[in-house]
């Protein structure tokens, strides 16, 4: 009678679970390649000026792969715009990490946002979803994530530096992006420079928080006023 092997043989590469994982990994890689190829083309030529064959050629893929992963060119456009906006949000957070005062923090955020065309790209996707409500859920999820991560980053900076925020983190994040979209769209229509857009954003946003030094000075002034009033009453 043959002896049983001391160890169970390794599963072959053709194992269904292994094949499923490999397929998913290859699918994610191809989707990413298509998004990488499509984004610069959409930004340069717009939706109508970009053909599926152009995107496929840039990604070294087949046109049928675009329709397989994204169904339509419009869906690919919206997903590209949403991804680019989230990349921009991450870049703004990184740019503002070195800020030591609330004013510098807001300036770093505004400057990063206004030197990119990602907000205008996303605005085109917003307009598109008015006619394609099937694409709206992706935009909605992107906006929710944008606000959630923005609030987290802002709250972290406030806690780290001991600032006194004038608004709740969630409110500050929503206000920042609402102002960014409005100012940038108006500025693009008027042909304004990134520097002008940044200045306008800072003007509209105003003061977002006070540093610990500002708070200490306010307390000192309040204490002096209280002391002065007390002396006058005496």
Short mmCIF file of C-alpha atoms in Angstrom, two decimals:
data_model
loop_
_atom_site.label_atom_id
_atom_site.label_comp_id
_atom_site.label_asym_id
_atom_site.label_seq_id
_atom_site.Cartn_x
_atom_site.Cartn_y
_atom_site.Cartn_z
CA UNK A 1 0.00 0.00 0.00
CA UNK A 2 1.43 3.38 -1.01
CA UNK A 3 2.33 5.78 1.80
CA UNK A 4 0.59 9.12 2.02
CA UNK A 5 2.84 12.11 1.27
CA UNK A 6 4.12 13.96 4.32
CA UNK A 7 2.79 17.25 2.98
CA UNK A 8 -0.28 18.10 0.95
CA UNK A 9 0.63 19.21 -2.58
CA UNK A 10 0.34 22.91 -3.33
CA UNK A 11 -2.74 23.98 -5.19
CA UNK A 12 -2.14 24.39 -8.87
CA UNK A 13 -2.33 27.76 -10.56
CA UNK A 14 -5.51 26.57 -12.23
CA UNK A 15 -7.33 26.49 -8.91
CA UNK A 16 -10.66 28.42 -9.30
CA UNK A 17 -9.99 30.72 -6.33
CA UNK A 18 -6.55 31.59 -7.61
CA UNK A 19 -7.92 32.25 -11.07
CA UNK A 20 -10.65 34.50 -9.67
CA UNK A 21 -8.11 36.57 -7.72
CA UNK A 22 -5.86 36.85 -10.76
CA UNK A 23 -8.81 37.93 -12.90
CA UNK A 24 -9.86 40.61 -10.42
CA UNK A 25 -6.29 41.90 -10.14
CA UNK A 26 -5.93 42.07 -13.92
CA UNK A 27 -9.31 43.81 -14.16
CA UNK A 28 -8.33 46.49 -11.63
CA UNK A 29 -5.05 47.05 -13.47
CA UNK A 30 -6.78 47.44 -16.83
CA UNK A 31 -9.39 49.85 -15.39
CA UNK A 32 -6.59 51.94 -13.92
CA UNK A 33 -4.70 51.98 -17.24
CA UNK A 34 -7.82 53.10 -19.10
CA UNK A 35 -8.48 55.87 -16.56
CA UNK A 36 -4.86 57.02 -16.77
CA UNK A 37 -5.04 57.16 -20.57
CA UNK A 38 -8.47 58.80 -20.75
CA UNK A 39 -8.00 61.62 -18.22
CA UNK A 40 -5.46 63.74 -20.14
CA UNK A 41 -7.37 63.22 -23.39
CA UNK A 42 -10.66 64.32 -21.84
CA UNK A 43 -9.01 67.34 -20.24
CA UNK A 44 -7.40 68.41 -23.49
CA UNK A 45 -10.17 67.61 -25.98
CA UNK A 46 -13.33 67.36 -23.90
CA UNK A 47 -15.91 64.57 -24.02
CA UNK A 48 -17.10 65.09 -27.59
CA UNK A 49 -13.58 65.53 -28.95
CA UNK A 50 -12.28 62.27 -27.53
CA UNK A 51 -13.04 59.00 -29.30
CA UNK A 52 -13.06 55.59 -27.64
CA UNK A 53 -10.49 54.44 -30.19
CA UNK A 54 -8.15 57.27 -29.09
CA UNK A 55 -8.38 56.15 -25.47
CA UNK A 56 -7.85 52.51 -26.40
CA UNK A 57 -4.77 53.40 -28.45
CA UNK A 58 -3.31 55.49 -25.61
CA UNK A 59 -3.83 52.61 -23.16
CA UNK A 60 -2.62 49.96 -25.61
CA UNK A 61 -6.00 48.28 -25.22
CA UNK A 62 -9.00 47.35 -27.34
CA UNK A 63 -12.09 49.57 -27.65
CA UNK A 64 -14.19 46.63 -26.48
CA UNK A 65 -12.32 46.70 -23.15
CA UNK A 66 -13.55 50.24 -22.51
CA UNK A 67 -17.16 49.24 -23.03
CA UNK A 68 -16.61 46.11 -20.96
CA UNK A 69 -15.27 47.98 -17.90
CA UNK A 70 -17.15 51.28 -18.18
CA UNK A 71 -20.11 50.55 -20.52
CA UNK A 72 -20.06 54.04 -22.12
CA UNK A 73 -17.64 56.86 -22.83
CA UNK A 74 -19.75 59.15 -20.62
CA UNK A 75 -19.36 56.79 -17.64
CA UNK A 76 -15.59 56.72 -18.19
CA UNK A 77 -15.55 60.53 -18.36
CA UNK A 78 -17.39 60.89 -15.04
CA UNK A 79 -15.20 58.34 -13.30
CA UNK A 80 -12.05 60.10 -14.56
CA UNK A 81 -13.32 63.45 -13.28
CA UNK A 82 -14.25 62.02 -9.88
CA UNK A 83 -10.89 60.33 -9.49
CA UNK A 84 -8.99 63.49 -10.45
CA UNK A 85 -10.94 65.55 -7.91
CA UNK A 86 -10.06 63.11 -5.11
CA UNK A 87 -6.41 63.19 -6.22
CA UNK A 88 -6.56 66.99 -6.00
CA UNK A 89 -8.08 66.84 -2.52
CA UNK A 90 -5.21 64.63 -1.39
CA UNK A 91 -2.69 67.05 -2.92
CA UNK A 92 -4.27 70.02 -1.09
CA UNK A 93 -3.97 68.19 2.23
CA UNK A 94 -0.31 67.43 1.58
CA UNK A 95 0.41 71.02 0.55
CA UNK A 96 -1.13 72.39 3.75
CA UNK A 97 0.65 70.07 6.18
CA UNK A 98 3.54 72.50 6.72
CA UNK A 99 1.28 75.42 7.61
CA UNK A 100 1.70 76.68 11.17
CA UNK A 101 -1.03 79.33 11.17
CA UNK A 102 -4.68 79.14 10.04
CA UNK A 103 -4.16 81.81 7.39
CA UNK A 104 -1.21 79.90 5.87
CA UNK A 105 -3.23 76.70 5.94
CA UNK A 106 -6.13 78.22 4.01
CA UNK A 107 -3.75 79.89 1.55
CA UNK A 108 -1.99 76.57 0.82
CA UNK A 109 -5.32 74.87 0.18
CA UNK A 110 -6.63 77.63 -2.09
CA UNK A 111 -3.38 77.95 -4.04
CA UNK A 112 -3.22 74.21 -4.74
CA UNK A 113 -6.85 74.01 -5.84
CA UNK A 114 -6.69 77.02 -8.17
CA UNK A 115 -3.54 75.93 -9.99
CA UNK A 116 -5.25 72.72 -11.15
CA UNK A 117 -8.00 72.19 -13.71
CA UNK A 118 -9.45 69.23 -11.78
CA UNK A 119 -12.33 71.27 -10.33
CA UNK A 120 -13.40 72.47 -13.79
CA UNK A 121 -13.09 68.88 -15.07
CA UNK A 122 -15.36 67.70 -12.25
CA UNK A 123 -17.85 70.48 -12.98
CA UNK A 124 -18.22 69.10 -16.51
CA UNK A 125 -19.07 65.74 -14.99
CA UNK A 126 -21.66 67.41 -12.76
CA UNK A 127 -23.30 68.95 -15.81
CA UNK A 128 -23.29 65.62 -17.62
CA UNK A 129 -25.11 63.86 -14.78
CA UNK A 130 -28.09 66.20 -15.24
CA UNK A 131 -28.84 64.26 -18.42
CA UNK A 132 -27.46 60.93 -17.23
CA UNK A 133 -28.93 60.22 -13.81
CA UNK A 134 -27.52 56.69 -13.91
CA UNK A 135 -24.08 58.30 -13.38
CA UNK A 136 -25.19 60.45 -10.43
CA UNK A 137 -24.42 57.86 -7.68
CA UNK A 138 -20.69 57.96 -8.50
CA UNK A 139 -20.67 61.76 -8.25
CA UNK A 140 -22.61 61.60 -4.99
CA UNK A 141 -20.17 59.13 -3.45
CA UNK A 142 -17.24 61.28 -4.59
CA UNK A 143 -18.67 64.41 -2.98
CA UNK A 144 -19.40 62.55 0.26
CA UNK A 145 -15.83 61.24 0.38
CA UNK A 146 -14.46 64.67 -0.48
CA UNK A 147 -16.26 66.27 2.46
CA UNK A 148 -15.54 63.42 4.84
CA UNK A 149 -11.79 63.39 4.18
CA UNK A 150 -11.64 67.18 4.11
CA UNK A 151 -13.29 67.40 7.51
CA UNK A 152 -10.94 64.76 8.90
CA UNK A 153 -7.85 66.58 7.61
CA UNK A 154 -9.03 69.95 8.91
CA UNK A 155 -9.94 68.58 12.34
CA UNK A 156 -6.52 66.93 12.55
CA UNK A 157 -4.74 70.22 11.83
CA UNK A 158 -6.88 72.13 14.34
CA UNK A 159 -6.12 69.58 17.06
CA UNK A 160 -2.44 69.37 16.13
CA UNK A 161 -1.81 73.13 16.39
CA UNK A 162 -4.36 73.98 19.06
CA UNK A 163 -6.30 76.32 16.78
CA UNK A 164 -9.79 77.53 17.59
CA UNK A 165 -11.96 76.80 14.57
CA UNK A 166 -14.73 79.26 13.82
CA UNK A 167 -16.86 76.46 12.33
CA UNK A 168 -17.32 72.72 12.71
CA UNK A 169 -14.86 70.71 10.56
CA UNK A 170 -17.61 69.30 8.35
CA UNK A 171 -19.04 72.76 7.75
CA UNK A 172 -15.58 74.15 6.96
CA UNK A 173 -14.88 71.39 4.45
CA UNK A 174 -18.21 71.78 2.66
CA UNK A 175 -17.84 75.55 2.56
CA UNK A 176 -14.32 75.35 1.17
CA UNK A 177 -15.26 73.11 -1.75
CA UNK A 178 -18.46 75.01 -2.50
CA UNK A 179 -16.46 78.24 -2.70
CA UNK A 180 -13.72 76.54 -4.76
CA UNK A 181 -16.17 75.24 -7.37
CA UNK A 182 -18.03 78.55 -7.62
CA UNK A 183 -14.95 80.77 -7.81
CA UNK A 184 -13.09 78.54 -10.27
CA UNK A 185 -16.02 78.15 -12.66
CA UNK A 186 -16.68 81.88 -12.66
CA UNK A 187 -12.98 82.60 -13.06
CA UNK A 188 -12.58 80.22 -15.98
CA UNK A 189 -15.49 81.94 -17.73
CA UNK A 190 -13.87 85.34 -17.14
CA UNK A 191 -10.38 84.20 -18.12
CA UNK A 192 -8.86 84.92 -14.70
CA UNK A 193 -5.39 83.75 -13.75
CA UNK A 194 -4.73 81.16 -11.02
CA UNK A 195 -3.36 83.97 -8.84
CA UNK A 196 -6.58 85.95 -9.22
CA UNK A 197 -8.66 82.84 -8.46
CA UNK A 198 -6.64 82.18 -5.31
CA UNK A 199 -7.03 85.76 -4.12
CA UNK A 200 -10.78 85.63 -4.72
CA UNK A 201 -11.09 82.34 -2.84
CA UNK A 202 -9.25 83.76 0.15
CA UNK A 203 -11.46 86.86 0.11
CA UNK A 204 -14.68 84.84 0.07
CA UNK A 205 -13.52 82.27 2.62
CA UNK A 206 -12.27 84.86 5.09
CA UNK A 207 -10.95 83.72 8.45
CA UNK A 208 -11.41 80.03 9.17
CA UNK A 209 -9.76 79.66 12.56
CA UNK A 210 -7.65 81.45 15.15
CA UNK A 211 -4.25 80.29 16.30
CA UNK A 212 -3.40 79.74 19.95
CA UNK A 213 -1.47 83.05 19.93
CA UNK A 214 -4.52 84.90 18.63
CA UNK A 215 -6.69 83.27 21.27
CA UNK A 216 -4.23 84.24 24.01
CA UNK A 217 -4.20 87.85 22.84
CA UNK A 218 -8.00 87.94 22.77
CA UNK A 219 -8.13 86.59 26.32
CA UNK A 220 -5.63 89.24 27.43
CA UNK A 221 -7.69 92.01 25.82
CA UNK A 222 -10.87 90.63 27.37
CA UNK A 223 -9.19 90.50 30.78
CA UNK A 224 -8.02 94.12 30.46
CA UNK A 225 -11.48 95.24 29.41
CA UNK A 226 -13.03 93.43 32.35
CA UNK A 227 -10.51 94.98 34.73
CA UNK A 228 -11.11 98.45 33.28
CA UNK A 229 -14.87 98.10 33.61
CA UNK A 230 -14.47 96.93 37.20
CA UNK A 231 -12.34 99.99 38.08
CA UNK A 232 -14.88 102.31 36.50
CA UNK A 233 -17.67 100.77 38.52
CA UNK A 234 -15.67 101.19 41.73
#
